[in-house]
XYZ file of C-alpha atoms in Angstrom:
260
model
C 0.000 0.000 0.000
C 1.572 3.245 -1.130
C 2.030 5.959 1.453
C 0.190 9.246 1.057
C 2.589 12.016 0.073
C 3.650 14.493 2.724
C 1.925 17.667 1.605
C 2.693 20.877 3.429
C 0.790 23.957 2.286
C 0.153 22.470 -1.181
C 3.828 21.523 -1.534
C 4.699 17.835 -1.775
C 7.881 16.855 0.051
C 9.631 13.522 -0.388
C 11.192 13.601 3.081
C 9.283 13.858 6.362
C 12.388 15.081 8.198
C 12.782 18.860 8.454
C 16.190 20.003 9.561
C 17.516 23.065 11.346
C 20.982 24.554 11.136
C 21.551 25.818 14.690
C 24.529 24.394 16.535
C 26.455 23.133 13.513
C 30.194 23.296 14.144
C 31.041 24.052 10.508
C 29.486 24.357 7.079
C 31.250 21.163 6.016
C 29.715 19.123 8.841
C 26.342 20.734 8.209
C 26.493 19.891 4.517
C 27.278 16.224 5.147
C 24.575 15.994 7.820
C 21.943 17.560 5.576
C 22.790 15.163 2.766
C 22.665 12.201 5.148
C 19.294 13.312 6.521
C 17.657 13.392 3.091
C 15.774 16.552 4.088
C 14.119 18.783 1.509
C 13.231 21.630 3.883
C 15.570 23.358 6.339
C 14.905 26.227 8.679
C 17.303 29.095 9.328
C 17.133 31.873 11.907
C 16.761 35.289 10.284
C 18.664 37.026 13.078
C 21.800 35.013 12.246
C 21.390 35.245 8.508
C 23.127 37.496 6.029
C 21.480 36.863 2.644
C 24.245 38.797 0.877
C 27.180 36.798 2.208
C 28.911 34.145 0.136
C 29.774 30.748 1.589
C 26.778 31.014 3.869
C 24.136 28.579 5.023
C 21.864 30.027 2.350
C 24.299 29.326 -0.452
C 24.805 25.813 0.916
C 21.066 25.123 0.877
C 20.832 26.546 -2.634
C 23.645 24.247 -3.779
C 21.948 21.217 -2.233
C 18.544 22.140 -3.653
C 16.967 22.342 -0.199
C 14.042 24.701 0.345
C 14.694 27.451 2.903
C 12.263 27.968 5.776
C 13.076 31.228 7.617
C 12.204 31.323 11.292
C 11.682 34.071 13.849
C 13.867 32.579 16.577
C 14.776 35.063 19.286
C 11.558 37.092 19.057
C 9.654 37.821 22.278
C 6.628 39.690 20.953
C 4.151 39.405 18.115
C 5.405 42.711 16.731
C 9.006 41.498 16.555
C 7.981 38.254 14.883
C 5.762 39.927 12.287
C 8.535 42.388 11.395
C 11.084 39.549 11.134
C 8.767 37.539 8.882
C 8.226 40.501 6.586
C 11.983 41.147 6.369
C 12.489 37.468 5.536
C 9.929 37.678 2.752
C 11.725 40.670 1.276
C 15.178 39.111 1.628
C 14.447 35.528 0.618
C 11.372 35.807 -1.583
C 9.327 33.305 0.393
C 6.084 33.741 2.292
C 6.726 30.643 4.381
C 7.714 31.302 7.976
C 8.335 29.111 10.997
C 6.831 31.282 13.673
C 8.697 31.242 16.972
C 7.946 33.589 19.870
C 9.530 32.626 23.153
C 8.406 33.659 26.618
C 11.869 33.752 28.238
C 15.495 32.818 27.616
C 15.639 30.201 30.364
C 13.017 27.786 29.043
C 12.625 28.977 25.436
C 8.987 27.927 25.763
C 6.510 29.546 23.355
C 4.446 32.531 24.481
C 0.937 31.353 23.518
C -0.740 34.774 23.572
C 1.865 36.516 21.417
C 2.048 33.459 19.153
C -1.663 33.439 18.337
C -1.657 37.192 17.807
C 1.265 36.993 15.362
C -0.181 33.976 13.566
C -3.461 35.780 12.879
C -1.609 38.842 11.576
C 0.735 36.868 9.323
C -2.027 34.674 7.877
C -3.997 37.827 7.034
C -0.800 39.154 5.413
C -0.615 36.134 3.093
C 2.036 34.128 4.907
C 2.167 30.360 5.173
C 2.574 30.094 8.922
C 4.161 27.092 10.657
C 3.985 27.834 14.409
C 6.292 26.381 17.062
C 3.892 25.865 19.955
C 3.249 24.133 23.256
C 1.796 20.618 23.259
C -1.585 22.117 24.134
C -4.507 20.668 22.120
C -6.656 23.765 22.711
C -3.987 26.178 21.497
C -3.286 23.874 18.555
C -6.941 24.104 17.523
C -6.926 27.897 17.816
C -3.790 28.151 15.663
C -5.364 25.908 13.064
C -8.571 27.968 13.139
C -6.415 31.064 12.597
C -5.242 29.552 9.305
C -1.844 28.078 10.150
C -0.618 25.532 7.592
C 0.707 23.120 10.228
C 0.945 22.690 13.976
C 4.436 22.215 15.428
C 4.209 21.232 19.102
C 7.337 20.808 21.190
C 8.160 17.403 22.626
C 10.184 19.108 25.372
C 12.205 22.347 25.628
C 14.501 23.273 22.745
C 17.869 21.551 22.940
C 16.916 19.525 26.029
C 16.972 16.151 24.289
C 14.261 14.945 26.678
C 12.094 13.540 23.907
C 8.294 13.659 23.956
C 7.276 14.241 27.578
C 3.532 14.077 26.978
C 2.654 11.552 24.255
C -1.033 11.702 25.199
C -1.239 15.372 24.232
C 0.367 14.578 20.893
C -2.269 11.940 20.266
C -5.022 14.443 21.089
C -3.548 17.072 18.773
C -3.104 14.588 15.921
C -6.592 13.146 16.379
C -8.310 16.479 15.797
C -5.921 18.293 13.449
C -6.867 18.923 9.834
C -3.349 20.124 9.003
C -0.011 18.308 9.398
C 1.303 17.970 12.952
C 5.090 18.177 13.154
C 7.213 17.447 16.209
C 9.351 20.516 16.824
C 11.980 20.503 19.565
C 12.992 18.007 22.225
C 14.212 15.092 20.133
C 17.448 13.700 21.530
C 17.940 10.522 19.581
C 16.396 8.407 16.860
C 13.796 6.675 19.051
C 12.259 10.079 19.855
C 11.733 10.749 16.149
C 10.286 7.275 15.630
C 7.859 7.763 18.537
C 6.621 11.053 17.085
C 5.820 9.342 13.815
C 4.205 6.374 15.581
C 1.942 8.841 17.408
C 0.729 10.088 14.046
C 2.887 13.127 13.379
C 3.260 13.920 9.697
C 6.905 14.916 10.064
C 9.713 15.679 12.515
C 11.648 18.913 12.849
C 14.995 18.841 14.669
C 18.400 20.487 14.801
C 20.360 20.054 18.032
C 19.858 16.286 18.105
C 21.960 16.132 14.955
C 24.212 19.187 15.029
C 25.286 18.620 18.649
C 25.604 14.836 18.411
C 29.105 13.363 18.774
C 28.814 12.174 15.154
C 26.327 14.510 13.415
C 26.384 12.737 10.063
C 25.751 9.363 11.692
C 22.897 10.773 13.775
C 21.371 12.431 10.692
C 21.340 9.032 9.017
C 19.728 7.478 12.091
C 17.056 10.193 12.193
C 16.231 9.662 8.530
C 15.655 5.960 9.070
C 13.809 6.543 12.363
C 11.302 8.847 10.699
C 10.738 6.302 7.953
C 10.423 3.409 10.449
C 8.050 5.347 12.693
C 5.858 6.241 9.745
C 5.686 2.612 8.627
C 4.845 1.484 12.171
C 2.069 4.068 12.418
C 0.553 2.882 9.166
C 0.893 -0.781 10.186
C -0.764 -0.220 13.581
C 0.682 -1.466 16.860
C -0.954 -4.357 18.691
C -3.104 -3.449 21.722
C -1.318 -3.211 25.047
C -2.441 -5.962 27.465
C -1.837 -6.632 31.150
C -1.297 -10.382 30.602
C 0.440 -12.591 28.080
C -1.259 -13.707 24.889
C 0.155 -16.792 23.121
C 1.305 -16.162 19.588
C 0.458 -19.751 18.547
C -2.974 -21.411 18.656
C -3.404 -24.218 21.285
C -5.292 -26.306 18.663
C -3.458 -29.477 17.626
C -1.249 -29.474 20.713
C 0.215 -32.963 21.339
C -1.005 -34.639 24.576
C 0.957 -37.017 26.785
C -0.807 -40.091 28.288
C 1.392 -41.668 31.043
C -0.689 -44.959 30.924
């Protein structure tokens, strides 16, 4: 049975792994990791980006044929994020934006009020908005109602590597979403990415888990396969969890022993 294509805002992507560039030790390592990941979409922070510079992350992505997804990392208010998105559209010629508005530097958790405000403004302004958000099913529904093209809940705080701390909330978000749900933040290793896909996520977004791994290229390869394996497992359907054992073989035809 063929898998349904991963369609994000009317764009079909062959890979369900979205990469970030933060934390890469060098462009060379980043290039090899991106190739190993098989990603077709990679996010970059506008505040660290110089579109005019040569030998940059942008030129690397252009060389590899990877679509650029600007993000608003580092913004604390809706006003800052909207301005950053508009500057990105002017500089990069894309109306796609990964919307990030954090509440404080210590946790890097999203500010839900500013996030919803900015999402509504950017959707009205013609942007394709992909919001980094809490794993809150109610907020996810409000962002979707505002016109966001995807919902990107965090598994745990950015860079923590704690994985998905609340799988039940992910299941609730996936169950009611009419747009793709994408794990964003918290993945520490390949099993975290596989779990996200098994829970029904359409894709996984990660950066630190690869760029800060001891062997980034090896981890990028593992993440690629984990996303694929998790997707297959989700489609196949896990067996129900039970409290007691269930024999895998039928008792019919079992040989009997008669001591007489």
